[in-house]
PDB file of C-alpha atoms in Angstrom:
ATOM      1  CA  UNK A 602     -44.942 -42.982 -11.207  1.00 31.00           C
ATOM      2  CA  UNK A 603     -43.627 -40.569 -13.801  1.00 30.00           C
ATOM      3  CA  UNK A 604     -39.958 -39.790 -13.428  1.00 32.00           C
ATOM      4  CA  UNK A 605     -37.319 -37.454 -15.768  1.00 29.00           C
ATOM      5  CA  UNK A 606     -34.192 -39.750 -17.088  1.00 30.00           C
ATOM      6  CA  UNK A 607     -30.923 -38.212 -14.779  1.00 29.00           C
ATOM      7  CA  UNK A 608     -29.267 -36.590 -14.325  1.00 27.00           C
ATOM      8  CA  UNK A 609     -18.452 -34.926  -7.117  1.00 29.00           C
ATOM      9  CA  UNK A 610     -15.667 -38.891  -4.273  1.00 28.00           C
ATOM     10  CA  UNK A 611     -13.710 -38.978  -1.815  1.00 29.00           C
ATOM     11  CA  UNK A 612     -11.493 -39.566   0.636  1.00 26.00           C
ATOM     12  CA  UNK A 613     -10.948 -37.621   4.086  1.00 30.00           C
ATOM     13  CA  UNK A 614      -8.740 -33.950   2.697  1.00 32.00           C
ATOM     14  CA  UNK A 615      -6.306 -32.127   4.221  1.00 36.00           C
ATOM     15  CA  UNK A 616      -5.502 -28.740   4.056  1.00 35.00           C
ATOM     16  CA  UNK A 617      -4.806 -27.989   0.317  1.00 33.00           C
ATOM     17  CA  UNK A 618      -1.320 -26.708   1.322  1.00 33.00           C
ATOM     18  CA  UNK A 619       0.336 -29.739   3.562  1.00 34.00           C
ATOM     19  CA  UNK A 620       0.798 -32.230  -0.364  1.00 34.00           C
ATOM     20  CA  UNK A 621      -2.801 -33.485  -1.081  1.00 39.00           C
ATOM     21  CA  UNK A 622      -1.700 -32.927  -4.348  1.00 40.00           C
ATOM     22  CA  UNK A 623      -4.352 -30.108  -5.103  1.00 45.00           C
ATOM     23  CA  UNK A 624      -3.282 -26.513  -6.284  1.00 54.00           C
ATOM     24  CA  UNK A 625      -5.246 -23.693  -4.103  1.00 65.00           C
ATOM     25  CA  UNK A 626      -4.174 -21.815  -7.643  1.00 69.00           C
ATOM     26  CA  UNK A 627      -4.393 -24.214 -10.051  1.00 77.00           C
ATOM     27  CA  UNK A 628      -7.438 -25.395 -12.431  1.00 90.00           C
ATOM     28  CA  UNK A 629     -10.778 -27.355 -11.067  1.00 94.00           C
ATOM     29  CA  UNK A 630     -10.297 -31.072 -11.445  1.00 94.00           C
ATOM     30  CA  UNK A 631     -12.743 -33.299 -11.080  1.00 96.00           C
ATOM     31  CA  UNK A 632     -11.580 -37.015  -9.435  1.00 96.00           C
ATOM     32  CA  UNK A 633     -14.542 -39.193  -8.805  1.00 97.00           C
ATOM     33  CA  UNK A 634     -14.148 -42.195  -6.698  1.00 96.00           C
ATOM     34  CA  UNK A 635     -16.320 -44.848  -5.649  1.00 96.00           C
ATOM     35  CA  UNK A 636     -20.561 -44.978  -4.428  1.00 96.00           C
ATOM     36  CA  UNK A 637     -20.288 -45.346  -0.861  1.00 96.00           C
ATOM     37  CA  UNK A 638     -16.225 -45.735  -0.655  1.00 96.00           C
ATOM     38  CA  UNK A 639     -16.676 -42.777   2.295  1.00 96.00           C
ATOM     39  CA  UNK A 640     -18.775 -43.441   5.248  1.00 95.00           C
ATOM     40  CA  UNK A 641     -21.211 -40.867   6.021  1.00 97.00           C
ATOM     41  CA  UNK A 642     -20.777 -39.280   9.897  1.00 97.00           C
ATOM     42  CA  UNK A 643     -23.549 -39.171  12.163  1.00 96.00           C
ATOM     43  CA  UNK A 644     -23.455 -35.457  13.429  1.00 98.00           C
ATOM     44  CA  UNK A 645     -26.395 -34.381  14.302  1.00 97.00           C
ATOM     45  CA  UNK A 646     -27.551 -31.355  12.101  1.00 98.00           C
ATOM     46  CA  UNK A 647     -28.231 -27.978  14.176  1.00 98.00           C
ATOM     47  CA  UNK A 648     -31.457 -25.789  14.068  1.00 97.00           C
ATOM     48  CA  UNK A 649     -29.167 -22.660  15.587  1.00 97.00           C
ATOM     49  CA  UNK A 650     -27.870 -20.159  13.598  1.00 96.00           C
ATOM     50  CA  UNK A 651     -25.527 -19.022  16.467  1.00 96.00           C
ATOM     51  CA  UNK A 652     -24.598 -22.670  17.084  1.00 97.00           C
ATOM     52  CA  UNK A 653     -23.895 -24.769  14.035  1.00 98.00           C
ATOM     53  CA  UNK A 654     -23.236 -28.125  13.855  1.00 98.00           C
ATOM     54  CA  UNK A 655     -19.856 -28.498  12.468  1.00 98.00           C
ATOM     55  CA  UNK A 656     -17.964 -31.346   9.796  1.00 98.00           C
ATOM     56  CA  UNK A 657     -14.847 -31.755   8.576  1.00 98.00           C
ATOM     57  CA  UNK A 658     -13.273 -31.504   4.872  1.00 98.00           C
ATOM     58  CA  UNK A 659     -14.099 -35.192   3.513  1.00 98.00           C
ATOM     59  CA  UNK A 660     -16.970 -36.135   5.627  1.00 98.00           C
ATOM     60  CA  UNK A 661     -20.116 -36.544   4.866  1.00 98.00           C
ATOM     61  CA  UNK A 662     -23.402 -35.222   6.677  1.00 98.00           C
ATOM     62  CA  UNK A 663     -26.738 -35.546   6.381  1.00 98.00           C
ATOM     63  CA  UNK A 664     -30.191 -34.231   7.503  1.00 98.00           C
ATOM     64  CA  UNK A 665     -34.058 -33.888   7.189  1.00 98.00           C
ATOM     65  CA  UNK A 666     -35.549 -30.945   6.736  1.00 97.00           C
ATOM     66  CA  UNK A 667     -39.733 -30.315   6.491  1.00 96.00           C
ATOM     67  CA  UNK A 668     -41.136 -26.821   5.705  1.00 94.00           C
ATOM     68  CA  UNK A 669     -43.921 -27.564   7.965  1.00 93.00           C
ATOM     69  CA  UNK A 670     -41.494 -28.415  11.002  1.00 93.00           C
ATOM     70  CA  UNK A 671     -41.842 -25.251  13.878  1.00 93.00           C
ATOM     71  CA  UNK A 672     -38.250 -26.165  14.187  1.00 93.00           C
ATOM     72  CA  UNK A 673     -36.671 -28.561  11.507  1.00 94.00           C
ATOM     73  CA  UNK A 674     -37.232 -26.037   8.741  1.00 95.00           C
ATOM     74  CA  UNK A 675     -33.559 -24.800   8.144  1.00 97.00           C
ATOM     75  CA  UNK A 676     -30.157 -26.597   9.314  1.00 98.00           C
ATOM     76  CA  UNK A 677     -26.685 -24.521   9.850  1.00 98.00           C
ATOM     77  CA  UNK A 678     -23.322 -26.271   9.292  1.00 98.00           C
ATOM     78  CA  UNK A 679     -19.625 -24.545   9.969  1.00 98.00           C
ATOM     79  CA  UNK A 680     -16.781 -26.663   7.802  1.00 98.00           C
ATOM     80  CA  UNK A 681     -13.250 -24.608   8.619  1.00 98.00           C
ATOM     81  CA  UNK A 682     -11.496 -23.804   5.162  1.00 97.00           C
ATOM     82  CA  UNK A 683      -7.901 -23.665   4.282  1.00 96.00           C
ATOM     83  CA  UNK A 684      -7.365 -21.407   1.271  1.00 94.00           C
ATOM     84  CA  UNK A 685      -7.821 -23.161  -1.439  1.00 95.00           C
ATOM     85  CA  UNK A 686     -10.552 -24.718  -4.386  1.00 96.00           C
ATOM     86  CA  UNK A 687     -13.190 -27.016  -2.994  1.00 97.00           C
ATOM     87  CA  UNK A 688     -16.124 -28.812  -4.332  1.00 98.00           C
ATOM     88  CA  UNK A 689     -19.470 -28.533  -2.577  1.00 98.00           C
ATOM     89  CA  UNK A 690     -21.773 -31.265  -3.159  1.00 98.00           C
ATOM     90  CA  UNK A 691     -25.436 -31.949  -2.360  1.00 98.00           C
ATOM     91  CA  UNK A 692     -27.321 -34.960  -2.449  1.00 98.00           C
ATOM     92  CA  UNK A 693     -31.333 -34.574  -2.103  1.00 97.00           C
ATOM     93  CA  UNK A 694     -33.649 -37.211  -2.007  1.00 96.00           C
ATOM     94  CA  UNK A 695     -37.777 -37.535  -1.701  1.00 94.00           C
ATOM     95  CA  UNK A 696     -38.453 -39.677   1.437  1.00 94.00           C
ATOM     96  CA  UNK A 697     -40.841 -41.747   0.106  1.00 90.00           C
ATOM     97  CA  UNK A 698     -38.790 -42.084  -3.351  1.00 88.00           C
ATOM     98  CA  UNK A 699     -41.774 -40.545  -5.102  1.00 88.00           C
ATOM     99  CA  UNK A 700     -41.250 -38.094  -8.546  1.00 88.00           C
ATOM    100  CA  UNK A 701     -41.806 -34.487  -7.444  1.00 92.00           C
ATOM    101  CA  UNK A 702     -40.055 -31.053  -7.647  1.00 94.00           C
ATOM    102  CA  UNK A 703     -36.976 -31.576  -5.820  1.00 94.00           C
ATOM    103  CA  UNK A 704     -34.692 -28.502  -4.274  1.00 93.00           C
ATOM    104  CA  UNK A 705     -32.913 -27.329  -1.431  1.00 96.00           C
ATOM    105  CA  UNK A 706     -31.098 -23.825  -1.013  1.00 97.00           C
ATOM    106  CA  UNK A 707     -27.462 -23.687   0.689  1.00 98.00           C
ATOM    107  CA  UNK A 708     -26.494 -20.167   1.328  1.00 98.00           C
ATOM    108  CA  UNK A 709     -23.346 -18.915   2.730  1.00 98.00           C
ATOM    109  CA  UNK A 710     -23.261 -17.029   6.288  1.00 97.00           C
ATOM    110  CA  UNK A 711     -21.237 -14.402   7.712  1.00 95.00           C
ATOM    111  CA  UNK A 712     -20.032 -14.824  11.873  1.00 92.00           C
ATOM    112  CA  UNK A 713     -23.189 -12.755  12.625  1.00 92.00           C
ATOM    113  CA  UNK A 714     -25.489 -15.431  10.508  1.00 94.00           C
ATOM    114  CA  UNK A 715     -26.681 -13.042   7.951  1.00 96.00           C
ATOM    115  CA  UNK A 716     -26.461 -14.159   4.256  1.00 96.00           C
ATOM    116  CA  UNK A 717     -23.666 -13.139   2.051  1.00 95.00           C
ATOM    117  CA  UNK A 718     -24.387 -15.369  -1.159  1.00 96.00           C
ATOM    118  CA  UNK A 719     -26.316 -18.555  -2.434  1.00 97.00           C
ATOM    119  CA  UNK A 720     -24.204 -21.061  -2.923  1.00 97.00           C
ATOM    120  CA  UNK A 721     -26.860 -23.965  -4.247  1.00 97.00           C
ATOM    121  CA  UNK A 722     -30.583 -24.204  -4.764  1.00 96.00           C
ATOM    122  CA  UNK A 723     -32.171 -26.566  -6.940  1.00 94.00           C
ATOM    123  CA  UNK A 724     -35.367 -26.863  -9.035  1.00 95.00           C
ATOM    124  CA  UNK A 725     -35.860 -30.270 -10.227  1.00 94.00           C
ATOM    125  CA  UNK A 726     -38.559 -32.775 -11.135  1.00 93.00           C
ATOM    126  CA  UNK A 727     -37.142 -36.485 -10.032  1.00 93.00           C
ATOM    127  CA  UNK A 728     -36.561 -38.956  -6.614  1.00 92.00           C
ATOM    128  CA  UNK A 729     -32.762 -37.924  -6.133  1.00 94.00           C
ATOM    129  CA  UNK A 730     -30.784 -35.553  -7.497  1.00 96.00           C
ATOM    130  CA  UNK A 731     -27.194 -34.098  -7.086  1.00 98.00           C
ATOM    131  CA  UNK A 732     -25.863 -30.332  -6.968  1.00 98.00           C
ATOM    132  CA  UNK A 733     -22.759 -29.058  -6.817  1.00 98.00           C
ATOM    133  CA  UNK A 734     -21.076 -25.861  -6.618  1.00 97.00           C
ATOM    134  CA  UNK A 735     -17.278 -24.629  -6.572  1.00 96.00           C
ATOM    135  CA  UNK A 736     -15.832 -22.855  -3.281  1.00 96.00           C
ATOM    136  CA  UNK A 737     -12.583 -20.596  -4.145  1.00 94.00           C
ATOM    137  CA  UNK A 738     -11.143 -19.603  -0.499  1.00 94.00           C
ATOM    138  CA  UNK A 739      -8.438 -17.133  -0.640  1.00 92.00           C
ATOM    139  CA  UNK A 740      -7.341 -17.409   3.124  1.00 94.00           C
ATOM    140  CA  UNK A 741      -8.246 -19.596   5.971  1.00 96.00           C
ATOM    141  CA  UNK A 742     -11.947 -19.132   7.148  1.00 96.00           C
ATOM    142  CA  UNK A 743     -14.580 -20.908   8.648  1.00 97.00           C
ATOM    143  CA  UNK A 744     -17.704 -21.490   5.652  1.00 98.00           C
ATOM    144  CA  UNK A 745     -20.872 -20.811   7.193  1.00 98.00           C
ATOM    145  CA  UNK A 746     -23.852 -22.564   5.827  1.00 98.00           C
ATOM    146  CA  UNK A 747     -27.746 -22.459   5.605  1.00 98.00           C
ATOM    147  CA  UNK A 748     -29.497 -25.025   4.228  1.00 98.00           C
ATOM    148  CA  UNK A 749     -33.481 -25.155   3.595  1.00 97.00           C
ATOM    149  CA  UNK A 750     -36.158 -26.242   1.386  1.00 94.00           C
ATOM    150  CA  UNK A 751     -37.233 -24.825  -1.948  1.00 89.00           C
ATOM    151  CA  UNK A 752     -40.107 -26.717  -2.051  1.00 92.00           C
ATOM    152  CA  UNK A 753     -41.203 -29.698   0.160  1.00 92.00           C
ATOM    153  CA  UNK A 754     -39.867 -32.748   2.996  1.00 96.00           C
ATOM    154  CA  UNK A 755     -36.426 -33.804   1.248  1.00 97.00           C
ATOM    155  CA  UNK A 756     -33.348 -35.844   2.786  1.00 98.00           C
ATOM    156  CA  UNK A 757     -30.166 -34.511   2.292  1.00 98.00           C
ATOM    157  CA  UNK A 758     -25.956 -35.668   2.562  1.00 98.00           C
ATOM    158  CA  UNK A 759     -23.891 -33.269   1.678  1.00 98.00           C
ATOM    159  CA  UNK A 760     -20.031 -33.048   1.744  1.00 98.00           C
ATOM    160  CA  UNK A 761     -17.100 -30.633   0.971  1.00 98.00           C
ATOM    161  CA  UNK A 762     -13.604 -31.676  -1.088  1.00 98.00           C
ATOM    162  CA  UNK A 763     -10.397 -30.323  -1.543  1.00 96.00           C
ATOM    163  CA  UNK A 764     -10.593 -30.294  -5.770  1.00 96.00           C
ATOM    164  CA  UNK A 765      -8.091 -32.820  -6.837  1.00 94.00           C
ATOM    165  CA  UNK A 766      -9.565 -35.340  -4.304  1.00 96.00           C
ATOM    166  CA  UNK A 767     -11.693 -38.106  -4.875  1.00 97.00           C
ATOM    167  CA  UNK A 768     -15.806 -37.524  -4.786  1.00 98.00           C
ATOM    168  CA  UNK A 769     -17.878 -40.484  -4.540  1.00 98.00           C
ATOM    169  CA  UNK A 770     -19.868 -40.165  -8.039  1.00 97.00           C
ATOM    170  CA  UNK A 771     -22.476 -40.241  -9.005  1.00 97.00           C
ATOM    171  CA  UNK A 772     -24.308 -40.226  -5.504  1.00 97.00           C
ATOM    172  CA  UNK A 773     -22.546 -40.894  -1.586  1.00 98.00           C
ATOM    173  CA  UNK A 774     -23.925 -44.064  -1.257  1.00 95.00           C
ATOM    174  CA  UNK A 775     -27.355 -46.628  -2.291  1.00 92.00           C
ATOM    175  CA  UNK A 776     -25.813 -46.694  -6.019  1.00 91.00           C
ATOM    176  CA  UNK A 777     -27.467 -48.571  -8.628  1.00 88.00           C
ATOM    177  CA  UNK A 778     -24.928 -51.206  -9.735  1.00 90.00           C
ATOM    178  CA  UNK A 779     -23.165 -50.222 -13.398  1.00 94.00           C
ATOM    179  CA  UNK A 780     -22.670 -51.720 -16.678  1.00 96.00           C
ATOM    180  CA  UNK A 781     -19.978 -51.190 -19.013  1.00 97.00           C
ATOM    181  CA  UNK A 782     -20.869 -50.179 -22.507  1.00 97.00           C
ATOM    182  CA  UNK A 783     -18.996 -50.400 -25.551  1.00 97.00           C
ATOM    183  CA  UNK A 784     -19.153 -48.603 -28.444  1.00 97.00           C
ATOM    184  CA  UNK A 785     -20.384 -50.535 -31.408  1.00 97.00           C
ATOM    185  CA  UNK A 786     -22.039 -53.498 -29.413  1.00 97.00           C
ATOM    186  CA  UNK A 787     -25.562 -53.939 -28.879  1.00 98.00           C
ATOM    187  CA  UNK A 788     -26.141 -54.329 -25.358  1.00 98.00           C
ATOM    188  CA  UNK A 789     -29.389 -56.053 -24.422  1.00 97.00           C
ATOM    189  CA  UNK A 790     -30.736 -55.380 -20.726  1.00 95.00           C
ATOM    190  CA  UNK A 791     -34.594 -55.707 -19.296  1.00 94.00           C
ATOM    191  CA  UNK A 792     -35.718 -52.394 -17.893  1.00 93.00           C
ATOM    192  CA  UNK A 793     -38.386 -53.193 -14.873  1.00 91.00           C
ATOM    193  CA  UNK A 794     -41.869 -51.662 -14.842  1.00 90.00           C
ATOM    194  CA  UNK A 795     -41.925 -48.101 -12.778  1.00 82.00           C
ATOM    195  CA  UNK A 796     -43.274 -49.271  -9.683  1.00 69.00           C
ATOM    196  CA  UNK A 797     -40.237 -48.322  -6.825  1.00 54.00           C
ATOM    197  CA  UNK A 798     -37.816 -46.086  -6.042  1.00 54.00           C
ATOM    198  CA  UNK A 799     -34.597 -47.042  -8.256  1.00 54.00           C
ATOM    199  CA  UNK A 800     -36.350 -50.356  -9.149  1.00 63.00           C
ATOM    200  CA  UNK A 801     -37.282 -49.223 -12.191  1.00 74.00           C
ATOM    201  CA  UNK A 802     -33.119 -47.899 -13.481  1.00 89.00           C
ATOM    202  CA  UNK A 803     -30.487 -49.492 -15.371  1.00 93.00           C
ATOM    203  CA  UNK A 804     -26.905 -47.197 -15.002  1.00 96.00           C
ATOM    204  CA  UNK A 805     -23.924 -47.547 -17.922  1.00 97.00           C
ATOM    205  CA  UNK A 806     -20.629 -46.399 -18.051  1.00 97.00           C
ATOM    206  CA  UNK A 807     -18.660 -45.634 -20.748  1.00 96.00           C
ATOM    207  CA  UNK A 808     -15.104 -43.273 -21.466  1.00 96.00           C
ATOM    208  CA  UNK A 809     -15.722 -41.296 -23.969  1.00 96.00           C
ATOM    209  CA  UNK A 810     -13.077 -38.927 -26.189  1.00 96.00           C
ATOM    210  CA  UNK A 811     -14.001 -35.931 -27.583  1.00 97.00           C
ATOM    211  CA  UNK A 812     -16.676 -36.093 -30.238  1.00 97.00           C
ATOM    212  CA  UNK A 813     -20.192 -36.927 -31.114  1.00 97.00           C
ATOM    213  CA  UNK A 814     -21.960 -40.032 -30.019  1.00 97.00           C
ATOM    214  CA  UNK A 815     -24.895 -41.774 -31.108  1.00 97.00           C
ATOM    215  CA  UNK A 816     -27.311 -43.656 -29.486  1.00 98.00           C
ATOM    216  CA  UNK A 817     -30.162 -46.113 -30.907  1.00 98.00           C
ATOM    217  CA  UNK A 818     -32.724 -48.004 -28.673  1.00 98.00           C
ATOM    218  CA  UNK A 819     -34.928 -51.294 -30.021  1.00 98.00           C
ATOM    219  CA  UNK A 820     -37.609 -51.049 -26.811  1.00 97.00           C
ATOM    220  CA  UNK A 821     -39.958 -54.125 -27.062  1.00 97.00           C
ATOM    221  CA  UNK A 822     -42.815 -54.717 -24.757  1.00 96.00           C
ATOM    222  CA  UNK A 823     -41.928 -57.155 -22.446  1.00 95.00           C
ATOM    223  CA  UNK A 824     -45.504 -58.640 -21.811  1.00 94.00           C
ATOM    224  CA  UNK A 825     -45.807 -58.568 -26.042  1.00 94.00           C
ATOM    225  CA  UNK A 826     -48.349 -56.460 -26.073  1.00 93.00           C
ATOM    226  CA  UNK A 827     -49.452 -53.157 -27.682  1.00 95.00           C
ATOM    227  CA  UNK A 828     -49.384 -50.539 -25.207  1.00 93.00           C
ATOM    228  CA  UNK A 829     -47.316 -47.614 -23.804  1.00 93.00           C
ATOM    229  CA  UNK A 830     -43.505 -47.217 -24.151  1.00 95.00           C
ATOM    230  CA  UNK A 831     -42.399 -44.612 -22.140  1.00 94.00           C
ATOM    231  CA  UNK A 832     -38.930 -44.608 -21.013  1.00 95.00           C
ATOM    232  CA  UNK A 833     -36.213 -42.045 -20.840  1.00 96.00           C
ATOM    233  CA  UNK A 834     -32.225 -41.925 -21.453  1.00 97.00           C
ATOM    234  CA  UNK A 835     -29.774 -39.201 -20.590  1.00 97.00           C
ATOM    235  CA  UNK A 836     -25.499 -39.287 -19.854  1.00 97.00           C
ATOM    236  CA  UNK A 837     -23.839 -37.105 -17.460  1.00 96.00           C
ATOM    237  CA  UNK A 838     -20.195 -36.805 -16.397  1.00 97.00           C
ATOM    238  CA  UNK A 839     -18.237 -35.465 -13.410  1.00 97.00           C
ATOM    239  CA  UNK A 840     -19.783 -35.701 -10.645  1.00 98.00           C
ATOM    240  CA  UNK A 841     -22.991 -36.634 -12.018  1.00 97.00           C
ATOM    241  CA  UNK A 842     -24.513 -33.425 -11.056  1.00 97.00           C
ATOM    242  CA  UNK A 843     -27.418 -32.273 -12.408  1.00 96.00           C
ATOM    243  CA  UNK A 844     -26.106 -29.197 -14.843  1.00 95.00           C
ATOM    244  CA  UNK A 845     -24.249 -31.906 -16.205  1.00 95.00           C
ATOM    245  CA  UNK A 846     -27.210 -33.964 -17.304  1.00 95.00           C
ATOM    246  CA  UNK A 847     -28.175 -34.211 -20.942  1.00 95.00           C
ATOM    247  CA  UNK A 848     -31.213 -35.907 -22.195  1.00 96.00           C
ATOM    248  CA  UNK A 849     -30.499 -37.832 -24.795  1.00 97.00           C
ATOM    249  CA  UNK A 850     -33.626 -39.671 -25.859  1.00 96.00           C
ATOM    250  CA  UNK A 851     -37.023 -39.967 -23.912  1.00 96.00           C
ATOM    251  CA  UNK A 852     -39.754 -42.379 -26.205  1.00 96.00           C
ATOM    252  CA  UNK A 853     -43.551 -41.956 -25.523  1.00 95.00           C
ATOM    253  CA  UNK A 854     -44.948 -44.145 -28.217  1.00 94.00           C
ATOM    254  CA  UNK A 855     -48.064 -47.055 -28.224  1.00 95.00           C
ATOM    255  CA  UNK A 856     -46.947 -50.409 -29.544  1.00 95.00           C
ATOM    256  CA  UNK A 857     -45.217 -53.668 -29.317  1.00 96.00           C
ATOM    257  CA  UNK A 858     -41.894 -52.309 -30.340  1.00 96.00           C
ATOM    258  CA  UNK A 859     -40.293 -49.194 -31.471  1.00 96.00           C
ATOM    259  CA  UNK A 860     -36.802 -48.133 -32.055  1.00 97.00           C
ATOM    260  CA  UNK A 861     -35.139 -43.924 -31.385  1.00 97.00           C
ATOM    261  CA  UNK A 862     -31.914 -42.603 -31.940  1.00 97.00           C
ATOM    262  CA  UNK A 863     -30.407 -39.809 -29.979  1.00 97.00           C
ATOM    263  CA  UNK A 864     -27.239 -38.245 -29.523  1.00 95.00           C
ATOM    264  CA  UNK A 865     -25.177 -35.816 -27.437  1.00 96.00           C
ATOM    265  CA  UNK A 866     -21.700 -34.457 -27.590  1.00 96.00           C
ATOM    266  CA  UNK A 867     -18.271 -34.960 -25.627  1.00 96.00           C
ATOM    267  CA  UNK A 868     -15.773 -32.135 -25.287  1.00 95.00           C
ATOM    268  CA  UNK A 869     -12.968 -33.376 -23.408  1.00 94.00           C
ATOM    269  CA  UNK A 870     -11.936 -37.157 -22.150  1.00 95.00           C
ATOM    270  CA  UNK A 871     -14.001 -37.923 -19.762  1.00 94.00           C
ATOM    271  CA  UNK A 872     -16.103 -41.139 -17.965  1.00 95.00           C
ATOM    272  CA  UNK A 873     -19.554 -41.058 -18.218  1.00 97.00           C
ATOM    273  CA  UNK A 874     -22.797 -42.723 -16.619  1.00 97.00           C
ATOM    274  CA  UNK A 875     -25.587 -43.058 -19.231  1.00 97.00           C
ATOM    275  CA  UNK A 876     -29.255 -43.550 -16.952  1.00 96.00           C
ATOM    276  CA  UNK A 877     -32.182 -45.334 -18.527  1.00 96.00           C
ATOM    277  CA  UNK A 878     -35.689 -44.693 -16.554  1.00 93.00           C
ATOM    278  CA  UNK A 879     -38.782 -46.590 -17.170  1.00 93.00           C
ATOM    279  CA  UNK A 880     -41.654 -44.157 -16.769  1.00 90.00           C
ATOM    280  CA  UNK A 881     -44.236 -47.622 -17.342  1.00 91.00           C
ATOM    281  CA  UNK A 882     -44.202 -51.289 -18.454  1.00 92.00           C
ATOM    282  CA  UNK A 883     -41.016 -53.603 -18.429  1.00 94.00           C
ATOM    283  CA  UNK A 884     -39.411 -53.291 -21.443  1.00 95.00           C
ATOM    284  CA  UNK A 885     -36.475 -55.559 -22.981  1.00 97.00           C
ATOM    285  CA  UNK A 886     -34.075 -52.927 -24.400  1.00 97.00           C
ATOM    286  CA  UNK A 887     -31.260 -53.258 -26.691  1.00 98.00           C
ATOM    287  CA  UNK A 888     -28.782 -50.193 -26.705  1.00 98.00           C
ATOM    288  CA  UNK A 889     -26.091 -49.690 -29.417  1.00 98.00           C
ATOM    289  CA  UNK A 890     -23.740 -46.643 -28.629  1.00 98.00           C
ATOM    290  CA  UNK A 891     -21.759 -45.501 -31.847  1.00 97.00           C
ATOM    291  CA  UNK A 892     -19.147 -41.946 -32.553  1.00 95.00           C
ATOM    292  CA  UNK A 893     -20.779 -40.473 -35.062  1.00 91.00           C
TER     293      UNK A 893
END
């Protein structure tokens, strides 16, 4: 199973204007809390345009939808809006946990259910993905939603935040657990063969500054022999959404050991998750994260 190296949290939000601490006019913030610190609510999604289901600011929903379904082929959801920023965030997964091209489309409706804009729609090649997208309400409305599929099956939980409010980052819930790494140590860690959904991942953290970082990778075969090593790395920040996923190393070489060096670059403080995907045979790894 071949999958691409990855790559907002959040508590229940008021209205923006009753002291959540968020500034309807003020800049987009991103506060990330906790995998699975919010529960996810079990409304049931509608088929209806004329009679969507309906969540609240802070909640969490979630849904299948199947292309081939006579009926479960597009879901409607009404969230009511206080002016305000918000943060719109989609988690899609494959049901099976398999690698394939991933994407779901939320448009925006008006009372009469006809579209007025697309709001998300992804085109990805992984298991699980996140999108996100920025709401800017200027007075109190009700935010009408469509959601289908680009491509194929997919689960979905999606959520809405008042910006300045914690999202839970980098997914709602199943997280990988996290490792911190430092810069300047060598970090050793065993990377599993690819053989099941998330079995096969190792997630870092690390807060970066400003600046340019460096990464370099020892990969050693963990049977000892000479064969494929095939593995990817990328970081991402914010809410771990997927426009904010940078590759920063993927190897594809045949032998007992090889070593790579990538890099990316920081432009403001921020914590990031660094993702390392096995795309074949266990590998013993030893990372070394440097500013360059």
């Amino acid at each position: 199973m071949t999958r691409l190296p990855i790559l907002a949290v959040a508590l229940v939000a008021c209205d923006p204007e009753e002291g959540t601490g968020a500034d309807p006019d003020g800049p987009v913030v991103y506060e990330t809390a906790p995998c699975g610190s919010v529960d996810v609510v079990d409304t049931e999604p509608s088929t209806d345009v004329d009679a969507p289901a309906t969540f609240a600011v802070g909640e969490i929903v979630e849904g299948r939808l199947d292309p081939e379904a006579t009926t479960n082929f597009r879901h409607f959801w009404d969230v009511d809006l206080g002016r305000g920023t918000y943060h719109l965030v989609l988690d899609e997964s494959t049901p099976d946990g398999g690698t394939t091209n991933m994407g779901l489309a939320i448009e925006r409706l008006d009372a009469a259910g006809v579209e007025i804009e697309t709001l998300i729609r992804g085109n990805e090649i992984d298991h699980r993905i996140r999108l996100h997208t920025v709401v800017v309400i200027d007075s109190p409305t009700t935010l009408r939603m469509e959601i289908s599929n680009v491509f194929r099956m997919e689960d979905y939980q999606l959520g809405i935040f008042t910006n300045g409010v914690g999202v839970p980052s980098p997914f709602f819930e199943d997280c990988a657990p996290t490792t911190p790494i430092e810069l300047g140590v060598p970090l050793d860690m065993s990377l599993p063969a690819a053989v099941a959904e998330d079995d096969d991942e190792i997630w870092l953290t690390f807060d970066a500054a400003p600046g340019d970082y460096g990464l370099t990778v020892d990969a050693t075969q963990a049977s000892g022999s000479s064969t494929n090593i095939q593995y990817g790395i990328a970081a991402l920040d914010r809410f771990g959404q997927r426009d904010r996923y940078v590759d920063v190393l993927r190897a594809n070489e045949i032998d007992v050991t090889t070593r790579l060096v990538g890099g990316f670059n920081v432009g403001e403080p921020a914590s990031y998750w660094v993702r390392v995907v096995n795309d074949f045979q266990a590998l013993e790894l030893t990372l070394t994260l440097e500013e360059e």
